[in-house]
CSV table of C-alpha atoms and ligand atoms in Angstrom, one decimal:
chain,number,residue,atom,x,y,z
A,1,UNK,CA,-22.8,-18.0,6.7
A,2,UNK,CA,-21.6,-18.5,3.2
A,3,UNK,CA,-17.8,-17.5,2.3
A,4,UNK,CA,-16.4,-17.2,-1.6
A,5,UNK,CA,-12.6,-15.9,-0.8
A,6,UNK,CA,-10.8,-14.8,-3.9
A,7,UNK,CA,-7.3,-15.4,-4.0
A,8,UNK,CA,-4.0,-15.2,-5.9
A,9,UNK,CA,-0.4,-16.4,-4.6
A,10,UNK,CA,1.3,-16.6,-0.6
A,11,UNK,CA,-1.1,-12.8,1.0
A,12,UNK,CA,-4.2,-14.4,-0.6
A,13,UNK,CA,-3.4,-17.5,0.3
A,14,UNK,CA,-2.7,-17.0,3.7
A,15,UNK,CA,-6.0,-14.5,3.9
A,16,UNK,CA,-7.3,-18.1,2.8
A,17,UNK,CA,-5.5,-20.0,5.8
A,18,UNK,CA,-6.9,-17.7,8.6
A,19,UNK,CA,-10.5,-18.5,6.9
A,20,UNK,CA,-10.2,-22.4,6.5
A,21,UNK,CA,-9.3,-22.7,10.7
A,22,UNK,CA,-12.5,-20.3,11.2
A,23,UNK,CA,-15.3,-22.1,9.8
A,24,UNK,CA,-16.3,-25.0,8.2
A,25,UNK,CA,-15.5,-27.3,4.8
A,26,UNK,CA,-19.1,-25.6,3.1
A,27,UNK,CA,-18.9,-22.5,4.3
A,28,UNK,CA,-16.0,-21.4,3.1
A,29,UNK,CA,-14.4,-22.1,-1.3
A,30,UNK,CA,-11.8,-20.0,-2.3
A,31,UNK,CA,-12.1,-19.3,-6.5
A,32,UNK,CA,-7.7,-18.5,-7.4
A,33,UNK,CA,-6.8,-17.1,-10.1
A,34,UNK,CA,-4.7,-19.3,-12.7
A,35,UNK,CA,-3.1,-16.5,-14.9
A,36,UNK,CA,-0.2,-17.5,-14.3
A,37,UNK,CA,-0.4,-21.0,-15.7
A,38,UNK,CA,2.0,-21.7,-18.1
A,39,UNK,CA,3.5,-24.7,-20.0
A,40,UNK,CA,7.5,-25.8,-18.3
A,41,UNK,CA,9.2,-28.8,-19.0
A,42,UNK,CA,6.6,-30.0,-20.8
A,43,UNK,CA,4.3,-29.7,-17.9
A,44,UNK,CA,1.1,-27.4,-17.3
A,45,UNK,CA,1.9,-25.7,-13.7
A,46,UNK,CA,-0.5,-23.8,-11.8
A,47,UNK,CA,0.7,-22.2,-9.4
A,48,UNK,CA,-1.0,-20.3,-7.5
A,49,UNK,CA,-3.1,-22.8,-7.2
A,50,UNK,CA,-0.3,-25.2,-5.4
A,51,UNK,CA,0.1,-22.1,-3.1
A,52,UNK,CA,-3.3,-22.2,-2.2
A,53,UNK,CA,-3.2,-25.3,-2.1
A,54,UNK,CA,-0.3,-27.1,-0.3
A,55,UNK,CA,-0.7,-23.6,2.5
A,56,UNK,CA,-3.9,-25.3,3.3
A,57,UNK,CA,-2.3,-28.6,3.8
A,58,UNK,CA,0.2,-27.5,5.7
A,59,UNK,CA,2.5,-28.6,3.6
A,60,UNK,CA,3.5,-24.8,1.8
A,61,UNK,CA,7.0,-23.7,2.1
A,62,UNK,CA,7.3,-21.3,5.0
A,63,UNK,CA,10.3,-19.7,3.7
A,64,UNK,CA,9.1,-18.4,0.0
A,65,UNK,CA,5.3,-19.6,0.3
A,66,UNK,CA,5.4,-20.8,-2.9
A,67,UNK,CA,6.0,-24.4,-3.4
A,68,UNK,CA,6.8,-27.4,-0.2
A,69,UNK,CA,8.3,-27.6,3.0
A,70,UNK,CA,11.5,-29.9,3.7
A,71,UNK,CA,11.5,-29.5,-0.8
A,72,UNK,CA,14.9,-30.7,-2.8
A,73,UNK,CA,15.5,-29.8,-5.9
A,74,UNK,CA,18.5,-32.6,-7.5
A,75,UNK,CA,15.8,-33.0,-10.4
A,76,UNK,CA,16.0,-29.4,-11.3
A,77,UNK,CA,19.8,-29.6,-11.0
A,78,UNK,CA,20.1,-32.7,-13.2
A,79,UNK,CA,17.9,-31.2,-15.7
A,80,UNK,CA,20.5,-27.8,-15.0
A,81,UNK,CA,23.7,-30.1,-16.0
A,82,UNK,CA,21.7,-31.9,-19.0
A,83,UNK,CA,21.8,-27.7,-20.3
A,84,UNK,CA,17.7,-27.7,-19.1
A,85,UNK,CA,16.2,-24.3,-17.7
A,86,UNK,CA,16.4,-24.0,-13.8
A,87,UNK,CA,15.1,-20.4,-14.0
A,88,UNK,CA,12.2,-22.0,-12.2
A,89,UNK,CA,12.3,-24.0,-9.5
A,90,UNK,CA,10.4,-26.6,-8.7
A,91,UNK,CA,11.7,-29.0,-6.3
A,92,UNK,CA,11.3,-32.8,-6.6
A,93,UNK,CA,8.4,-33.2,-4.0
A,94,UNK,CA,5.9,-30.0,-6.0
A,95,UNK,CA,7.3,-31.6,-9.2
A,96,UNK,CA,5.4,-34.6,-8.8
A,97,UNK,CA,2.1,-32.6,-8.2
A,98,UNK,CA,2.6,-31.2,-12.2
A,99,UNK,CA,3.5,-34.2,-13.5
A,100,UNK,CA,0.3,-36.7,-11.9
A,101,UNK,CA,-2.0,-33.1,-13.2
A,102,UNK,CA,-0.3,-32.6,-16.6
A,103,UNK,CA,-0.3,-37.1,-16.5
A,104,UNK,CA,-5.0,-36.4,-15.8
A,105,UNK,CA,-5.5,-33.1,-17.9
A,106,UNK,CA,-3.3,-35.5,-20.9
A,107,UNK,CA,-5.8,-37.8,-20.1
A,108,UNK,CA,-9.5,-35.2,-20.2
A,109,UNK,CA,-9.4,-34.4,-16.5
A,110,UNK,CA,-10.3,-30.6,-16.3
A,111,UNK,CA,-8.6,-28.8,-14.0
A,112,UNK,CA,-11.5,-28.3,-11.4
A,113,UNK,CA,-11.5,-32.3,-11.0
A,114,UNK,CA,-8.1,-32.3,-10.4
A,115,UNK,CA,-7.5,-30.1,-7.7
A,116,UNK,CA,-10.7,-31.2,-5.6
A,117,UNK,CA,-8.6,-34.9,-5.9
A,118,UNK,CA,-5.1,-33.4,-4.6
A,119,UNK,CA,-6.7,-31.2,-1.5
A,120,UNK,CA,-8.3,-35.1,-0.9
A,121,UNK,CA,-5.2,-36.7,-1.4
A,122,UNK,CA,-3.0,-34.1,1.2
A,123,UNK,CA,-6.4,-33.6,3.7
A,124,UNK,CA,-8.0,-30.2,2.5
A,125,UNK,CA,-11.4,-30.2,3.0
A,126,UNK,CA,-12.0,-26.7,2.2
A,127,UNK,CA,-13.5,-26.2,-1.3
A,128,UNK,CA,-10.5,-24.8,-4.1
A,129,UNK,CA,-11.0,-23.9,-7.0
A,130,UNK,CA,-10.0,-22.6,-10.7
A,131,UNK,CA,-11.6,-19.3,-11.6
A,132,UNK,CA,-12.1,-21.6,-14.9
A,133,UNK,CA,-10.6,-24.5,-16.8
A,134,UNK,CA,-10.1,-22.2,-20.0
A,135,UNK,CA,-6.4,-20.8,-20.4
A,136,UNK,CA,-6.2,-17.3,-19.5
A,137,UNK,CA,-2.2,-16.4,-19.6
A,138,UNK,CA,-1.9,-13.2,-18.2
A,139,UNK,CA,1.0,-11.1,-20.3
A,140,UNK,CA,2.9,-8.0,-18.7
A,141,UNK,CA,3.7,-5.3,-21.2
A,142,UNK,CA,7.1,-3.7,-20.2
A,143,UNK,CA,8.7,-0.9,-21.6
A,144,UNK,CA,12.1,-2.9,-22.8
A,145,UNK,CA,10.5,-6.0,-23.8
A,146,UNK,CA,7.5,-5.3,-24.4
A,147,UNK,CA,4.4,-8.3,-24.2
A,148,UNK,CA,6.2,-11.0,-21.4
A,149,UNK,CA,4.0,-14.1,-20.3
A,150,UNK,CA,3.6,-13.4,-16.8
A,151,UNK,CA,6.3,-16.1,-15.1
A,152,UNK,CA,9.1,-15.1,-17.4
A,153,UNK,CA,8.5,-11.4,-16.5
A,154,UNK,CA,7.8,-12.6,-12.7
A,155,UNK,CA,10.7,-15.7,-12.0
A,156,UNK,CA,13.1,-15.2,-15.0
A,157,UNK,CA,12.9,-11.7,-14.6
A,158,UNK,CA,12.6,-10.8,-11.1
A,159,UNK,CA,9.7,-8.2,-11.9
A,160,UNK,CA,12.7,-5.8,-13.1
A,161,UNK,CA,11.0,-4.5,-16.6
A,162,UNK,CA,9.3,-1.6,-15.8
A,163,UNK,CA,4.9,-2.6,-16.2
A,164,UNK,CA,3.0,-0.6,-18.9
A,165,UNK,CA,0.0,-2.5,-19.0
A,166,UNK,CA,-1.7,-6.2,-18.5
A,167,UNK,CA,-3.9,-8.4,-20.6
A,168,UNK,CA,-5.3,-11.5,-20.4
A,169,UNK,CA,-5.3,-13.6,-23.5
A,170,UNK,CA,-8.3,-15.9,-23.7
A,171,UNK,CA,-10.0,-14.4,-21.1
A,172,UNK,CA,-13.6,-13.8,-23.8
A,173,UNK,CA,-13.9,-17.5,-24.3
A,174,UNK,CA,-13.2,-18.6,-20.7
A,175,UNK,CA,-15.9,-18.8,-18.8
A,176,UNK,CA,-16.1,-19.2,-14.4
A,177,UNK,CA,-16.9,-23.4,-13.5
A,178,UNK,CA,-20.0,-24.5,-13.0
A,179,UNK,CA,-19.1,-25.4,-9.4
A,180,UNK,CA,-17.1,-21.4,-9.5
A,181,UNK,CA,-20.5,-20.6,-10.5
A,182,UNK,CA,-23.0,-22.3,-7.8
A,183,UNK,CA,-20.3,-21.1,-5.1
A,184,UNK,CA,-21.1,-17.7,-6.3
A,185,UNK,CA,-25.0,-17.9,-6.1
A,186,UNK,CA,-24.1,-19.2,-2.6
A,187,UNK,CA,-22.7,-16.8,-0.9
A,188,UNK,CA,-23.6,-14.2,1.1
A,189,UNK,CA,-19.8,-12.8,1.2
A,190,UNK,CA,-17.1,-12.2,-1.3
A,191,UNK,CA,-13.3,-11.5,0.6
A,192,UNK,CA,-11.0,-10.4,-1.6
A,193,UNK,CA,-8.2,-11.6,-0.3
A,194,UNK,CA,-4.2,-10.1,0.0
A,195,UNK,CA,-3.4,-10.3,-3.4
A,196,UNK,CA,-1.9,-8.6,-5.9
A,197,UNK,CA,-5.0,-6.3,-8.1
A,198,UNK,CA,-2.9,-5.7,-11.2
A,199,UNK,CA,-2.1,-10.2,-11.5
A,200,UNK,CA,-4.2,-12.0,-9.1
A,201,UNK,CA,-6.9,-9.8,-8.6
A,202,UNK,CA,-7.9,-8.8,-11.7
A,203,UNK,CA,-7.9,-12.2,-13.7
A,204,UNK,CA,-10.5,-13.8,-11.4
A,205,UNK,CA,-13.0,-10.4,-11.8
A,206,UNK,CA,-12.7,-11.3,-15.9
A,207,UNK,CA,-13.6,-14.6,-15.8
A,208,UNK,CA,-16.4,-14.5,-12.8
A,209,UNK,CA,-18.1,-11.3,-14.6
A,210,UNK,CA,-19.7,-10.9,-10.5
A,211,UNK,CA,-22.1,-7.9,-12.0
A,212,UNK,CA,-23.2,-10.7,-14.5
A,213,UNK,CA,-23.1,-14.0,-12.6
A,214,UNK,CA,-24.5,-13.6,-10.0
A,215,UNK,CA,-28.1,-12.8,-9.1
A,216,UNK,CA,-28.6,-11.9,-5.6
A,217,UNK,CA,-25.0,-9.5,-4.4
A,218,UNK,CA,-23.7,-10.4,-1.8
A,219,UNK,CA,-21.5,-8.3,-0.2
A,220,UNK,CA,-17.3,-7.8,-1.5
A,221,UNK,CA,-15.0,-7.1,0.5
A,222,UNK,CA,-11.4,-6.3,0.0
A,223,UNK,CA,-8.0,-6.6,1.8
A,224,UNK,CA,-5.9,-3.5,1.5
A,225,UNK,CA,-1.8,-5.9,0.6
A,226,UNK,CA,-0.8,-2.4,0.6
A,227,UNK,CA,0.9,-1.2,3.9
A,228,UNK,CA,2.5,1.9,4.4
A,229,UNK,CA,3.0,2.5,0.3
A,230,UNK,CA,4.5,-1.2,0.7
A,231,UNK,CA,3.3,-4.5,-0.7
A,232,UNK,CA,4.4,-7.4,2.3
A,233,UNK,CA,5.6,-9.6,-0.8
A,234,UNK,CA,5.6,-9.1,-3.9
A,235,UNK,CA,4.8,-6.0,-7.1
A,236,UNK,CA,2.3,-4.9,-6.6
A,237,UNK,CA,3.7,-1.6,-5.3
A,238,UNK,CA,6.4,-1.1,-7.8
A,239,UNK,CA,2.8,-1.5,-10.2
A,240,UNK,CA,1.6,1.1,-9.2
A,241,UNK,CA,4.2,3.6,-9.3
A,242,UNK,CA,4.6,2.3,-12.5
A,243,UNK,CA,1.6,2.8,-14.0
A,244,UNK,CA,1.4,5.9,-12.6
A,245,UNK,CA,-0.1,5.6,-9.5
A,246,UNK,CA,0.3,6.1,-6.1
A,247,UNK,CA,1.0,2.7,-4.3
A,248,UNK,CA,-1.4,3.0,-1.2
A,249,UNK,CA,-5.1,1.7,0.2
A,250,UNK,CA,-6.3,4.3,-1.5
A,251,UNK,CA,-4.6,3.0,-4.3
A,252,UNK,CA,-5.9,-0.5,-3.9
A,253,UNK,CA,-9.6,1.0,-2.9
A,254,UNK,CA,-9.7,2.8,-6.0
A,255,UNK,CA,-8.8,-0.6,-8.4
A,256,UNK,CA,-12.1,-2.3,-6.7
A,257,UNK,CA,-14.6,0.9,-6.3
A,258,UNK,CA,-17.3,-0.5,-8.7
A,259,UNK,CA,-17.1,-3.2,-6.5
A,260,UNK,CA,-16.6,-2.8,-2.9
A,261,UNK,CA,-19.2,-3.0,0.4
A,262,UNK,CA,-16.5,-2.9,2.4
A,263,UNK,CA,-12.9,-2.3,2.8
A,264,UNK,CA,-9.7,-3.3,4.9
A,265,UNK,CA,-6.6,-1.4,5.8
A,266,UNK,CA,-4.2,-1.6,8.3
A,267,UNK,CA,-3.8,0.4,11.1
A,268,UNK,CA,-0.4,2.1,9.8
A,269,UNK,CA,-3.4,3.5,7.3
A,270,UNK,CA,-5.7,4.2,10.0
A,271,UNK,CA,-5.5,8.4,8.7
A,272,UNK,CA,-6.4,7.0,4.7
A,273,UNK,CA,-10.5,5.3,5.8
A,274,UNK,CA,-11.3,8.5,5.9
A,275,UNK,CA,-10.8,8.8,2.6
A,276,UNK,CA,-11.9,5.4,0.8
A,277,UNK,CA,-14.1,6.2,-2.5
A,278,UNK,CA,-16.9,6.0,-3.0
A,279,UNK,CA,-17.8,7.0,0.6
A,280,UNK,CA,-20.8,4.6,1.1
A,281,UNK,CA,-17.6,2.1,1.3
A,282,UNK,CA,-17.4,1.0,4.3
A,283,UNK,CA,-14.0,0.3,6.7
A,284,UNK,CA,-12.0,-1.1,8.9
A,285,UNK,CA,-8.7,-0.5,10.1
A,286,UNK,CA,-7.1,-3.7,11.9
A,287,UNK,CA,-4.0,-5.4,12.4
A,288,UNK,CA,-3.7,-6.6,8.8
A,289,UNK,CA,0.4,-8.1,8.9
A,290,UNK,CA,0.2,-11.9,9.0
A,291,UNK,CA,3.3,-13.0,10.1
A,292,UNK,CA,2.1,-16.0,11.8
A,293,UNK,CA,-0.3,-18.7,11.6
A,294,UNK,CA,-1.8,-17.1,14.7
A,295,UNK,CA,-2.5,-13.2,12.7
A,296,UNK,CA,-3.6,-15.4,9.8
A,297,UNK,CA,-6.2,-16.4,12.0
A,298,UNK,CA,-6.5,-12.8,13.8
A,299,UNK,CA,-7.3,-10.8,10.8
A,300,UNK,CA,-10.2,-13.8,8.9
A,301,UNK,CA,-12.2,-13.1,13.0
A,302,UNK,CA,-11.5,-9.8,12.1
A,303,UNK,CA,-12.6,-10.5,8.0
A,304,UNK,CA,-15.7,-12.5,9.4
A,305,UNK,CA,-16.6,-10.1,12.1
A,306,UNK,CA,-16.5,-6.5,10.1
A,307,UNK,CA,-18.5,-8.7,7.4
A,308,UNK,CA,-21.2,-9.6,10.1
A,309,UNK,CA,-21.5,-5.4,10.5
A,310,UNK,CA,-23.0,-4.5,6.7
B,401,FO1,N1,8.6,-18.1,-7.3
B,401,FO1,C1,9.7,-17.4,-7.6
B,401,FO1,O1,9.9,-16.3,-7.4
B,401,FO1,N2,10.7,-18.2,-8.0
B,401,FO1,C2,10.7,-19.5,-8.4
B,401,FO1,O2,11.0,-20.1,-8.7
B,401,FO1,C3,9.1,-20.0,-8.1
B,401,FO1,C4,9.2,-21.3,-9.1
B,401,FO1,C5,7.9,-22.1,-8.3
B,401,FO1,C6,7.8,-23.4,-8.1
B,401,FO1,C7,6.3,-23.6,-8.6
B,401,FO1,C8,5.3,-23.1,-7.8
B,401,FO1,O3,4.4,-23.1,-7.5
B,401,FO1,C9,5.4,-21.1,-7.6
B,401,FO1,C10,6.7,-21.4,-8.2
B,401,FO1,N3,6.7,-19.6,-8.3
B,401,FO1,C11,7.8,-19.5,-7.6
B,401,FO1,C12,6.3,-19.0,-7.4
B,401,FO1,C13,5.4,-18.7,-8.8
B,401,FO1,O4,5.6,-17.7,-9.8
B,401,FO1,C14,3.5,-17.7,-8.5
B,401,FO1,O5,3.5,-17.4,-9.5
B,401,FO1,C15,3.6,-15.9,-8.3
B,401,FO1,O6,4.0,-16.7,-6.7
B,401,FO1,C16,2.7,-15.2,-8.7
B,401,FO1,O7,1.7,-15.5,-7.2
């Protein structure tokens, strides 16, 4: 069975890691959001791609989920001492990734090639693909400050501004890469990981245009990132509330409603399963909280078992 997982940052990376522990490299491709990418201190940063790579490599910071484990911040402290910006916490080990990526991009390599090479260096055997090699920039429309680039909203302003909407700048000319197209063509199932639908998954879906890109549509299942009306991490629930939608697993199913074959929700939300629309979407209720490595594998196994039943 060939699986394609769509992932944003930390939550998506955890399920992708669980799937990678169960599936051989040739059976899993992870397509990652690049709408969060930005330039900072003259470097090209790809936070979600790095989060997924570091997580699968076992190099991720276990406390934050992003950045590197056992990290130091000497360079950032020295940038700060010189009056430079320190709101985006780039660690010393992580900086090496951005330096080398920026050098290679300037030399004409694509983000796809660079990610493949970095994965090889880090011992990641499964394929991790940026959703596109063309630039896409997620813009968050806020009540207080108008449109903000994603990292200005997310990190600098700590997701505090009230959200009105989202725009993916560059999306009209962004194309899925040949590698992404091929993975989709081979896929028996697409798993939408428990990432933020608005800012992690929607940019991927907007680039992939699944309906027109894939000739024989595979099963598409989503795992709800909202449990008991709240997100484990990140602002998805806050975003739904600010957009006038009650945050719940149902809101997630509704978000993806024209796409889904199956939907996985947490046992906390078992009572909502009967209301998942459209009615022909099959549901699976399970413990979807991923606190430990075992949780990642267990949820990934539930996902694979569920796919077999569809
Ligand atoms: N997220 C934060 O909340 N604060 C940070 O200072 C921060 C730094 C950072 C550095 C490298 C990297 O790859 C990711 C980083 N993130 C940080 C996460 C990043 O902003 C992601 O876009 C979000 O986690 C959304 O997926």
